Amino acid sequence: SEIELMKVHPHAALPKLGMESECKARSKEESEREELREALRKTCMFSALSDEHLVEISNTMQRTTFNPGDRLGPLQGEPTSVIFVITEGTVTRRRRWRQPDGTLVDSHQEFVESVGAGEKLCAVGALHALNQEPSHATSIATSAGVAWILQSDTLASYLTRPSITKQVIAGLTSEIVHMSELYRHPLLEQPPQMINIAAVSVAAAFEAYYRAFMNSLMNATLTGERGAYFPNMHVQIPSRVAYINGFKATRQWLANVVDGGMDSRQFDERYREELLLVPALLPGLFMTPVSGLLEACNAGHSNREPLWRRMWRGFLPRTFREVIFGVGLNQLSDYCEERVPNSLSTTKVIRNGIGSVTAGIFAGYFSHVPHNLSTMKLLHPDGSYATHFSRLVDQAQNSIPADVPSRLRRSLAVTRAIVWPTGVMVRSTQIIGSFVILNGVSHLLDVRQWRR
């Protein structure tokens, strides 16, 4: 045995142990090369290469490691001279906004994508390295990992061979078709548009009349008491302008804060999804007092309290409603617009309108219960929320046939008060119209849109 051999000849087994160690090292290297080839298959440039060419290229690539915070490749705008193929770990790619004059804006960086093991993409710089073009984004590691480097000169030498060039073209063509059909921003990663205060203000001033009219109809639907259609417009118009600009501006500001904190590593990248909730949810919270003032302007016929006091009635459910409204106006409208099929329309204005209508349907429906409770509390402040909800259930119960057993009838009424309550169509119509007016008019008046 090996042990007995070492007892008799202590150095006799050393060559064998050395061979085993060398074999293990070769096996590990081959395993890593195999992982590299699998990763290369996922890249658009090398996806259609034959096995023979894939092995040849992978054998010329150099292995490197990285740690969290390391930058892989050039900064945005600098020449790209290498391709990084990541087999372990992840990196985040971000790019700065570019002004019409070509200068980069340091105050805001837009998340582009995550690249690495377990992600859809595993390569950085693949499309820019051949001609050493300026990097599209800056890539920063978010974990420790392993990457493989392919120099642009080496890539260029391979592409002088017609067989490889033909296969690369086939892979790129397939990827172009695929990406044009599938690429979309997730809801919370919708990039905020740079606010045009003048355009948004004009849109909000027009929309203030529509909102006042629809709010009066909604109040009459809930209570049966009809008030003036356009009360206190000297208060409503400036308040509505401040309200809509506030939603847009706070979203942009909070997005800049979150992105800046992640870029400077003040915030942990692992909590990125949670941090993205900040610019989505907080604008609604900040704008709730202004919303209360607007609601109070339409409630003077029922609630005789001073305007400054009644604006705080129904504050708690109104907060939930404003959060939903803010997400719908900001992220969801852009999300829906981005997903309008090209077969339906390629015109920006029409796509914007379709996206606004779709977002308005969702925002109007999911905000109707907190809206009803806040409105009932505003119009009748002496009643509790439980009392007001019971009244809404009573209204719903009137539409259920009387021959239904009483217990079942009450249960159905509660369900209807939540799922399809009084005024849901009026509320949804109000939100749909508001989104269309606000997004459409501000888009048409923003001259920057016409330069695209």
Tab-separated table of C-alpha atoms in Angstrom:
chain	number	residue	atom	x	y	z
A	1	SER	CA	0.000	0.000	0.000
A	2	GLU	CA	0.945	3.682	-0.272
A	3	ILE	CA	1.414	3.933	3.500
A	4	GLU	CA	3.663	0.835	3.608
A	5	LEU	CA	5.649	2.147	0.634
A	6	MET	CA	6.269	5.433	2.453
A	7	LYS	CA	7.443	3.547	5.545
A	8	VAL	CA	10.062	1.669	3.537
A	9	HIS	CA	10.892	4.454	1.084
A	10	PRO	CA	9.625	7.798	2.504
A	11	HIS	CA	10.278	9.727	-0.721
A	12	ALA	CA	8.919	7.124	-3.123
A	13	ALA	CA	5.291	8.333	-2.918
A	14	LEU	CA	6.074	12.019	-3.404
A	15	PRO	CA	6.008	11.897	-7.213
A	16	LYS	CA	2.645	10.152	-7.072
A	17	LEU	CA	1.228	12.742	-4.658
A	18	GLY	CA	2.577	15.507	-6.869
A	19	MET	CA	0.890	13.977	-9.886
A	20	GLU	CA	-2.406	13.782	-7.995
A	21	SER	CA	-2.111	17.442	-6.985
A	22	GLU	CA	-1.331	18.401	-10.574
A	23	CYS	CA	-4.290	16.371	-11.822
A	24	LYS	CA	-6.600	18.108	-9.358
A	25	ALA	CA	-5.319	21.505	-10.476
A	26	ARG	CA	-5.845	20.586	-14.117
A	27	SER	CA	-9.314	19.269	-13.323
A	28	LYS	CA	-10.216	22.499	-11.521
A	29	GLU	CA	-8.883	24.602	-14.395
A	30	GLU	CA	-10.812	22.544	-16.937
A	31	SER	CA	-13.953	22.885	-14.812
A	32	GLU	CA	-13.515	26.666	-14.714
A	33	ARG	CA	-12.891	26.743	-18.464
A	34	GLU	CA	-16.092	24.780	-18.965
A	35	GLU	CA	-17.977	27.343	-16.851
A	36	LEU	CA	-16.407	30.045	-19.001
A	37	ARG	CA	-17.582	28.370	-22.199
A	38	GLU	CA	-21.107	28.099	-20.780
A	39	ALA	CA	-20.999	31.810	-19.946
A	40	LEU	CA	-19.721	32.656	-23.434
A	41	ARG	CA	-22.718	30.796	-24.862
A	42	LYS	CA	-24.963	33.269	-23.026
A	43	THR	CA	-23.337	36.315	-24.616
A	44	CYS	CA	-24.805	37.787	-27.776
A	45	MET	CA	-21.451	37.825	-29.579
A	46	PHE	CA	-20.424	34.214	-28.997
A	47	SER	CA	-23.806	32.474	-28.700
A	48	ALA	CA	-23.673	30.980	-32.225
A	49	LEU	CA	-20.016	29.886	-32.221
A	50	SER	CA	-19.166	26.260	-32.908
A	51	ASP	CA	-17.747	24.201	-30.029
A	52	GLU	CA	-14.346	24.171	-31.709
A	53	HIS	CA	-14.152	27.953	-31.974
A	54	LEU	CA	-15.561	28.405	-28.481
A	55	VAL	CA	-12.828	26.211	-26.975
A	56	GLU	CA	-10.174	28.058	-28.951
A	57	ILE	CA	-11.297	31.482	-27.765
A	58	SER	CA	-11.837	30.438	-24.146
A	59	ASN	CA	-8.305	29.023	-23.952
A	60	THR	CA	-6.845	32.459	-24.758
A	61	MET	CA	-8.792	34.307	-22.029
A	62	GLN	CA	-7.138	35.272	-18.747
A	63	ARG	CA	-8.651	34.676	-15.309
A	64	THR	CA	-8.949	37.488	-12.753
A	65	THR	CA	-10.755	38.047	-9.458
A	66	PHE	CA	-12.587	41.068	-8.046
A	67	ASN	CA	-13.981	42.300	-4.725
A	68	PRO	CA	-17.011	44.442	-3.816
A	69	GLY	CA	-16.474	48.017	-4.950
A	70	ASP	CA	-13.961	47.146	-7.668
A	71	ARG	CA	-14.541	48.684	-11.077
A	72	LEU	CA	-14.512	46.312	-14.043
A	73	GLY	CA	-13.550	47.996	-17.254
A	74	PRO	CA	-13.591	51.718	-18.075
A	75	LEU	CA	-15.714	54.530	-16.731
A	76	GLN	CA	-18.718	55.604	-18.778
A	77	GLY	CA	-17.468	57.367	-21.889
A	78	GLU	CA	-13.918	55.978	-21.754
A	79	PRO	CA	-12.609	53.609	-24.482
A	80	THR	CA	-13.407	49.908	-23.994
A	81	SER	CA	-10.358	47.722	-24.616
A	82	VAL	CA	-11.349	44.436	-22.922
A	83	ILE	CA	-14.334	42.139	-22.517
A	84	PHE	CA	-15.103	40.801	-19.035
A	85	VAL	CA	-17.021	37.515	-18.828
A	86	ILE	CA	-18.180	36.934	-15.245
A	87	THR	CA	-18.547	33.361	-13.987
A	88	GLU	CA	-18.784	34.115	-10.238
A	89	GLY	CA	-20.194	37.167	-8.441
A	90	THR	CA	-22.130	40.142	-9.778
A	91	VAL	CA	-21.556	43.736	-10.879
A	92	THR	CA	-23.989	46.633	-11.264
A	93	ARG	CA	-23.896	48.912	-14.298
A	94	ARG	CA	-24.985	52.556	-14.067
A	95	ARG	CA	-24.827	55.485	-16.455
A	96	ARG	CA	-25.078	59.232	-15.999
A	97	TRP	CA	-27.622	61.324	-17.835
A	98	ARG	CA	-26.435	63.239	-20.877
A	99	GLN	CA	-27.583	66.805	-21.467
A	100	PRO	CA	-28.603	67.966	-24.984
A	101	ASP	CA	-25.183	69.663	-25.294
A	102	GLY	CA	-23.437	66.339	-24.637
A	103	THR	CA	-22.250	66.986	-21.071
A	104	LEU	CA	-22.816	64.311	-18.425
A	105	VAL	CA	-24.910	65.012	-15.319
A	106	ASP	CA	-23.134	63.810	-12.172
A	107	SER	CA	-26.130	64.379	-9.888
A	108	HIS	CA	-28.119	61.466	-11.264
A	109	GLN	CA	-27.107	58.017	-12.399
A	110	GLU	CA	-29.587	55.586	-13.882
A	111	PHE	CA	-29.408	51.881	-13.063
A	112	VAL	CA	-28.834	49.944	-16.276
A	113	GLU	CA	-28.527	46.277	-15.326
A	114	SER	CA	-26.959	43.653	-13.073
A	115	VAL	CA	-24.391	41.378	-14.698
A	116	GLY	CA	-22.891	38.129	-13.453
A	117	ALA	CA	-23.624	34.658	-12.145
A	118	GLY	CA	-27.356	34.040	-11.854
A	119	GLU	CA	-28.213	37.098	-13.961
A	120	LYS	CA	-29.482	37.206	-17.539
A	121	LEU	CA	-26.248	38.888	-18.655
A	122	CYS	CA	-22.724	37.745	-17.834
A	123	ALA	CA	-20.438	39.934	-19.994
A	124	VAL	CA	-19.313	43.566	-19.825
A	125	GLY	CA	-18.023	45.450	-22.871
A	126	ALA	CA	-18.768	42.790	-25.484
A	127	LEU	CA	-20.298	45.201	-28.001
A	128	HIS	CA	-17.821	48.051	-27.481
A	129	ALA	CA	-14.435	46.326	-27.308
A	130	LEU	CA	-13.900	45.612	-31.018
A	131	ASN	CA	-13.493	49.264	-32.047
A	132	GLN	CA	-12.645	50.424	-28.506
A	133	GLU	CA	-15.786	52.554	-28.424
A	134	PRO	CA	-16.761	54.655	-25.356
A	135	SER	CA	-18.210	52.549	-22.562
A	136	HIS	CA	-22.004	52.720	-22.272
A	137	ALA	CA	-21.937	52.584	-18.452
A	138	THR	CA	-19.684	52.181	-15.419
A	139	SER	CA	-19.512	48.659	-13.922
A	140	ILE	CA	-18.955	48.282	-10.158
A	141	ALA	CA	-18.705	44.909	-8.380
A	142	THR	CA	-21.322	44.236	-5.708
A	143	SER	CA	-19.726	40.978	-4.510
A	144	ALA	CA	-16.493	39.038	-4.752
A	145	GLY	CA	-16.160	36.960	-7.896
A	146	VAL	CA	-14.242	35.668	-10.900
A	147	ALA	CA	-14.062	37.182	-14.377
A	148	TRP	CA	-12.271	36.239	-17.595
A	149	ILE	CA	-10.639	38.833	-19.820
A	150	LEU	CA	-10.545	38.938	-23.611
A	151	GLN	CA	-8.443	41.741	-25.105
A	152	SER	CA	-9.899	43.724	-28.002
A	153	ASP	CA	-6.800	43.002	-30.141
A	154	THR	CA	-7.289	39.269	-29.617
A	155	LEU	CA	-10.956	39.572	-30.541
A	156	ALA	CA	-10.062	41.508	-33.686
A	157	SER	CA	-7.643	38.786	-34.779
A	158	TYR	CA	-10.363	36.134	-34.440
A	159	LEU	CA	-12.807	38.208	-36.469
A	160	THR	CA	-10.428	38.234	-39.437
A	161	ARG	CA	-11.384	34.590	-39.927
A	162	PRO	CA	-14.556	34.329	-42.076
A	163	SER	CA	-15.920	31.246	-40.315
A	164	ILE	CA	-15.865	32.963	-36.910
A	165	THR	CA	-17.164	36.262	-38.308
A	166	LYS	CA	-20.179	34.556	-39.868
A	167	GLN	CA	-21.084	32.857	-36.593
A	168	VAL	CA	-20.669	36.086	-34.608
A	169	ILE	CA	-22.977	37.939	-37.025
A	170	ALA	CA	-25.585	35.192	-36.654
A	171	GLY	CA	-25.482	35.496	-32.861
A	172	LEU	CA	-25.714	39.293	-32.887
A	173	THR	CA	-28.623	39.274	-35.333
A	174	SER	CA	-30.553	36.851	-33.159
A	175	GLU	CA	-29.895	38.961	-30.064
A	176	ILE	CA	-31.054	42.180	-31.742
A	177	VAL	CA	-34.392	40.606	-32.605
A	178	HIS	CA	-34.744	39.139	-29.115
A	179	MET	CA	-33.902	42.340	-27.226
A	180	SER	CA	-36.166	44.528	-29.364
A	181	GLU	CA	-39.083	42.331	-28.337
A	182	LEU	CA	-38.338	41.758	-24.648
A	183	TYR	CA	-36.332	44.572	-23.030
A	184	ARG	CA	-38.363	46.666	-20.603
A	185	HIS	CA	-37.635	48.488	-17.318
A	186	PRO	CA	-39.148	46.899	-14.179
A	187	LEU	CA	-41.760	48.989	-12.353
A	188	LEU	CA	-39.535	50.360	-9.581
A	189	GLU	CA	-36.607	50.921	-11.964
A	190	GLN	CA	-38.490	53.263	-14.277
A	191	PRO	CA	-36.091	56.223	-14.749
A	192	PRO	CA	-37.614	59.523	-13.574
A	193	GLN	CA	-38.050	62.084	-16.319
A	194	MET	CA	-36.382	65.446	-15.769
A	195	ILE	CA	-39.229	67.698	-14.679
A	196	ASN	CA	-40.302	70.667	-16.807
A	197	ILE	CA	-42.021	72.850	-14.211
A	198	ALA	CA	-43.694	75.147	-16.741
A	199	ALA	CA	-45.216	72.289	-18.758
A	200	VAL	CA	-46.335	70.395	-15.652
A	201	SER	CA	-47.841	73.569	-14.152
A	202	VAL	CA	-49.954	74.280	-17.241
A	203	ALA	CA	-51.149	70.671	-17.298
A	204	ALA	CA	-52.001	70.771	-13.583
A	205	ALA	CA	-53.943	74.035	-13.963
A	206	PHE	CA	-56.136	72.538	-16.704
A	207	GLU	CA	-56.545	69.299	-14.777
A	208	ALA	CA	-57.616	71.175	-11.621
A	209	TYR	CA	-61.015	71.957	-13.198
A	210	TYR	CA	-61.534	68.358	-14.293
A	211	ARG	CA	-60.559	67.059	-10.869
A	212	ALA	CA	-62.854	69.538	-9.049
A	213	PHE	CA	-65.828	68.559	-11.228
A	214	MET	CA	-65.249	64.808	-10.827
A	215	ASN	CA	-64.667	65.157	-7.094
A	216	SER	CA	-68.021	66.882	-6.684
A	217	LEU	CA	-69.695	64.031	-8.569
A	218	MET	CA	-67.903	61.498	-6.378
A	219	ASN	CA	-69.025	63.206	-3.163
A	220	ALA	CA	-72.618	63.292	-4.400
A	221	THR	CA	-72.438	59.587	-5.273
A	222	LEU	CA	-71.258	58.680	-1.770
A	223	THR	CA	-73.553	60.905	0.309
A	224	GLY	CA	-76.389	62.019	-1.974
A	225	GLU	CA	-75.507	65.651	-1.182
A	226	ARG	CA	-74.605	67.690	-4.244
A	227	GLY	CA	-72.241	70.641	-3.865
A	228	ALA	CA	-70.771	73.211	-6.235
A	229	TYR	CA	-68.817	71.806	-9.159
A	230	PHE	CA	-65.944	74.324	-9.011
A	231	PRO	CA	-65.668	75.646	-5.435
A	232	ASN	CA	-62.665	77.610	-4.146
A	233	MET	CA	-60.811	77.456	-7.461
A	234	HIS	CA	-58.588	80.340	-6.315
A	235	VAL	CA	-57.234	77.833	-3.784
A	236	GLN	CA	-57.523	74.684	-5.867
A	237	ILE	CA	-55.528	75.818	-8.931
A	238	PRO	CA	-52.300	76.887	-7.150
A	239	SER	CA	-52.621	73.940	-4.765
A	240	ARG	CA	-53.019	71.500	-7.646
A	241	VAL	CA	-50.017	72.999	-9.453
A	242	ALA	CA	-47.898	72.618	-6.311
A	243	TYR	CA	-49.310	69.124	-5.731
A	244	ILE	CA	-48.459	67.695	-9.175
A	245	ASN	CA	-45.066	69.412	-9.359
A	246	GLY	CA	-44.407	68.068	-5.879
A	247	PHE	CA	-45.048	64.495	-7.002
A	248	LYS	CA	-42.725	64.851	-9.985
A	249	ALA	CA	-39.969	66.777	-8.191
A	250	THR	CA	-39.838	64.623	-5.047
A	251	ARG	CA	-39.678	61.483	-7.155
A	252	GLN	CA	-36.716	62.870	-9.108
A	253	TRP	CA	-34.993	64.136	-5.950
A	254	LEU	CA	-35.438	60.891	-4.009
A	255	ALA	CA	-34.291	58.818	-6.991
A	256	ASN	CA	-31.122	60.941	-7.139
A	257	VAL	CA	-30.546	60.463	-3.401
A	258	VAL	CA	-30.967	56.684	-3.595
A	259	ASP	CA	-28.815	56.310	-6.702
A	260	GLY	CA	-26.128	58.584	-5.275
A	261	GLY	CA	-26.077	56.659	-2.014
A	262	MET	CA	-25.688	53.329	-3.788
A	263	ASP	CA	-22.992	54.660	-6.106
A	264	SER	CA	-20.990	56.055	-3.176
A	265	ARG	CA	-21.629	52.829	-1.221
A	266	GLN	CA	-23.400	54.697	1.586
A	267	PHE	CA	-26.256	52.245	1.031
A	268	ASP	CA	-25.764	48.501	0.816
A	269	GLU	CA	-26.455	47.227	-2.715
A	270	ARG	CA	-28.101	44.144	-1.200
A	271	TYR	CA	-31.028	46.347	-0.129
A	272	ARG	CA	-31.425	47.902	-3.548
A	273	GLU	CA	-35.000	46.648	-4.057
A	274	GLU	CA	-36.075	48.087	-0.700
A	275	LEU	CA	-34.357	51.403	-1.427
A	276	LEU	CA	-36.182	51.683	-4.749
A	277	LEU	CA	-39.429	51.860	-2.753
A	278	VAL	CA	-38.336	55.238	-1.346
A	279	PRO	CA	-38.873	57.328	-4.534
A	280	ALA	CA	-41.998	55.284	-5.269
A	281	LEU	CA	-43.822	55.625	-1.944
A	282	LEU	CA	-42.607	58.785	-0.200
A	283	PRO	CA	-43.904	61.354	-2.751
A	284	GLY	CA	-47.458	60.295	-1.908
A	285	LEU	CA	-46.765	60.679	1.803
A	286	PHE	CA	-45.261	64.140	1.321
A	287	MET	CA	-48.160	65.341	-0.835
A	288	THR	CA	-50.959	64.099	1.451
A	289	PRO	CA	-51.439	67.462	3.265
A	290	VAL	CA	-51.779	69.282	-0.076
A	291	SER	CA	-54.259	66.631	-1.196
A	292	GLY	CA	-56.220	67.203	2.007
A	293	LEU	CA	-56.455	70.903	1.173
A	294	LEU	CA	-57.787	70.093	-2.300
A	295	GLU	CA	-60.353	67.649	-0.907
A	296	ALA	CA	-61.450	70.157	1.722
A	297	CYS	CA	-62.246	72.711	-0.998
A	298	ASN	CA	-65.011	70.398	-2.276
A	299	ALA	CA	-66.443	69.600	1.164
A	300	GLY	CA	-67.634	72.994	2.418
A	301	HIS	CA	-71.293	72.250	1.652
A	302	SER	CA	-71.300	69.363	4.173
A	303	ASN	CA	-68.491	70.123	6.627
A	304	ARG	CA	-68.688	73.703	7.935
A	305	GLU	CA	-65.323	73.598	9.697
A	306	PRO	CA	-62.661	76.100	8.588
A	307	LEU	CA	-60.708	75.007	5.538
A	308	TRP	CA	-57.441	74.628	7.447
A	309	ARG	CA	-59.099	72.265	9.947
A	310	ARG	CA	-61.184	70.072	7.681
A	311	MET	CA	-58.202	69.424	5.388
A	312	TRP	CA	-56.869	67.046	8.062
A	313	ARG	CA	-60.055	64.974	8.243
A	314	GLY	CA	-59.538	61.500	6.792
A	315	PHE	CA	-55.755	61.912	6.801
A	316	LEU	CA	-54.860	58.248	7.463
A	317	PRO	CA	-56.739	56.570	4.575
A	318	ARG	CA	-55.910	59.542	2.367
A	319	THR	CA	-52.215	58.763	2.870
A	320	PHE	CA	-52.690	55.284	1.411
A	321	ARG	CA	-54.670	56.754	-1.466
A	322	GLU	CA	-51.967	59.301	-2.279
A	323	VAL	CA	-49.238	56.658	-2.267
A	324	ILE	CA	-51.234	54.673	-4.838
A	325	PHE	CA	-51.889	57.824	-6.869
A	326	GLY	CA	-48.189	58.729	-6.847
A	327	VAL	CA	-47.023	55.307	-7.994
A	328	GLY	CA	-49.676	55.361	-10.714
A	329	LEU	CA	-48.808	58.849	-11.952
A	330	ASN	CA	-45.044	58.351	-11.891
A	331	GLN	CA	-43.837	54.758	-12.227
A	332	LEU	CA	-46.926	52.877	-13.432
A	333	SER	CA	-47.753	55.299	-16.274
A	334	ASP	CA	-44.206	54.991	-17.641
A	335	TYR	CA	-44.279	51.224	-17.084
A	336	CYS	CA	-47.508	50.801	-19.062
A	337	GLU	CA	-46.417	53.189	-21.822
A	338	GLU	CA	-43.201	51.221	-22.296
A	339	ARG	CA	-45.187	48.017	-22.785
A	340	VAL	CA	-47.632	49.258	-25.416
A	341	PRO	CA	-47.113	46.895	-28.396
A	342	ASN	CA	-45.529	48.518	-31.426
A	343	SER	CA	-48.254	46.879	-33.487
A	344	LEU	CA	-50.759	49.081	-31.634
A	345	SER	CA	-48.860	52.356	-32.028
A	346	THR	CA	-45.348	53.718	-32.394
A	347	THR	CA	-46.362	57.359	-31.858
A	348	LYS	CA	-45.124	58.752	-28.546
A	349	VAL	CA	-48.295	60.740	-27.828
A	350	ILE	CA	-50.604	57.771	-28.419
A	351	ARG	CA	-48.411	55.403	-26.403
A	352	ASN	CA	-48.356	57.965	-23.595
A	353	GLY	CA	-52.145	58.162	-23.648
A	354	ILE	CA	-52.606	54.385	-23.641
A	355	GLY	CA	-50.141	54.035	-20.779
A	356	SER	CA	-51.923	56.746	-18.789
A	357	VAL	CA	-55.337	55.120	-19.295
A	358	THR	CA	-54.034	51.704	-18.244
A	359	ALA	CA	-52.266	53.088	-15.179
A	360	GLY	CA	-55.370	55.108	-14.293
A	361	ILE	CA	-57.538	51.984	-14.312
A	362	PHE	CA	-55.257	50.228	-11.826
A	363	ALA	CA	-54.656	53.281	-9.620
A	364	GLY	CA	-58.333	54.231	-9.598
A	365	TYR	CA	-59.484	50.747	-8.664
A	366	PHE	CA	-56.973	50.037	-5.914
A	367	SER	CA	-57.404	53.480	-4.325
A	368	HIS	CA	-61.204	53.487	-4.162
A	369	VAL	CA	-61.593	52.032	-0.628
A	370	PRO	CA	-59.194	54.480	1.099
A	371	HIS	CA	-60.685	57.286	-1.011
A	372	ASN	CA	-64.218	56.452	0.109
A	373	LEU	CA	-63.213	56.292	3.780
A	374	SER	CA	-61.248	59.550	3.675
A	375	THR	CA	-64.094	61.323	1.857
A	376	MET	CA	-66.750	60.081	4.282
A	377	LYS	CA	-64.619	61.194	7.228
A	378	LEU	CA	-64.072	64.590	5.592
A	379	LEU	CA	-67.769	65.166	4.868
A	380	HIS	CA	-68.974	63.799	8.227
A	381	PRO	CA	-66.113	64.180	10.730
A	382	ASP	CA	-68.190	63.139	13.759
A	383	GLY	CA	-68.474	59.527	12.584
A	384	SER	CA	-65.749	56.925	13.138
A	385	TYR	CA	-64.095	55.005	10.313
A	386	ALA	CA	-65.987	51.886	11.426
A	387	THR	CA	-69.279	53.784	11.186
A	388	HIS	CA	-68.460	55.103	7.728
A	389	PHE	CA	-67.430	51.683	6.477
A	390	SER	CA	-70.679	50.256	7.855
A	391	ARG	CA	-72.586	52.890	5.853
A	392	LEU	CA	-70.716	51.857	2.706
A	393	VAL	CA	-71.656	48.239	3.414
A	394	ASP	CA	-75.297	49.275	3.884
A	395	GLN	CA	-75.217	51.003	0.489
A	396	ALA	CA	-73.764	47.881	-1.093
A	397	GLN	CA	-76.379	45.702	0.599
A	398	ASN	CA	-79.193	47.605	-1.105
A	399	SER	CA	-78.080	46.199	-4.463
A	400	ILE	CA	-78.224	42.570	-3.276
A	401	PRO	CA	-81.567	40.754	-3.756
A	402	ALA	CA	-83.689	40.701	-0.602
A	403	ASP	CA	-84.429	36.965	-0.883
A	404	VAL	CA	-80.762	36.145	-0.140
A	405	PRO	CA	-80.339	34.848	3.462
A	406	SER	CA	-79.478	37.686	5.844
A	407	ARG	CA	-76.040	36.407	6.925
A	408	LEU	CA	-74.988	35.675	3.370
A	409	ARG	CA	-76.443	38.989	2.240
A	410	ARG	CA	-74.337	40.897	4.766
A	411	SER	CA	-71.196	38.965	3.812
A	412	LEU	CA	-71.818	39.676	0.146
A	413	ALA	CA	-72.355	43.342	0.975
A	414	VAL	CA	-69.008	43.548	2.787
A	415	THR	CA	-67.320	41.891	-0.186
A	416	ARG	CA	-68.977	44.258	-2.629
A	417	ALA	CA	-68.044	47.297	-0.515
A	418	ILE	CA	-64.400	46.267	-0.878
A	419	VAL	CA	-64.292	44.716	-4.348
A	420	TRP	CA	-66.822	46.897	-6.208
A	421	PRO	CA	-67.996	49.721	-3.932
A	422	THR	CA	-70.160	52.749	-4.526
A	423	GLY	CA	-68.534	55.240	-6.881
A	424	VAL	CA	-65.764	52.985	-8.165
A	425	MET	CA	-66.507	53.883	-11.787
A	426	VAL	CA	-66.577	57.612	-11.033
A	427	ARG	CA	-63.314	57.340	-9.102
A	428	SER	CA	-61.602	55.331	-11.842
A	429	THR	CA	-62.828	57.768	-14.514
A	430	GLN	CA	-61.445	60.649	-12.463
A	431	ILE	CA	-57.978	59.073	-12.157
A	432	ILE	CA	-57.869	57.981	-15.803
A	433	GLY	CA	-58.731	61.486	-16.980
A	434	SER	CA	-56.249	63.093	-14.589
A	435	PHE	CA	-53.403	60.866	-15.771
A	436	VAL	CA	-54.207	61.491	-19.435
A	437	ILE	CA	-54.382	65.269	-18.959
A	438	LEU	CA	-51.324	65.553	-16.717
A	439	ASN	CA	-49.048	63.245	-18.687
A	440	GLY	CA	-50.381	64.198	-22.115
A	441	VAL	CA	-50.428	67.988	-21.802
A	442	SER	CA	-47.077	68.164	-20.004
A	443	HIS	CA	-45.598	65.886	-22.686
A	444	LEU	CA	-46.956	67.995	-25.549
A	445	LEU	CA	-45.736	71.243	-23.977
A	446	ASP	CA	-42.262	69.932	-23.133
A	447	VAL	CA	-40.153	71.029	-26.104
A	448	ARG	CA	-37.438	68.550	-25.128
A	449	GLN	CA	-39.743	65.731	-26.202
A	450	TRP	CA	-39.772	67.016	-29.778
A	451	ARG	CA	-35.997	66.674	-30.062
A	452	ARG	CA	-36.124	62.910	-29.631
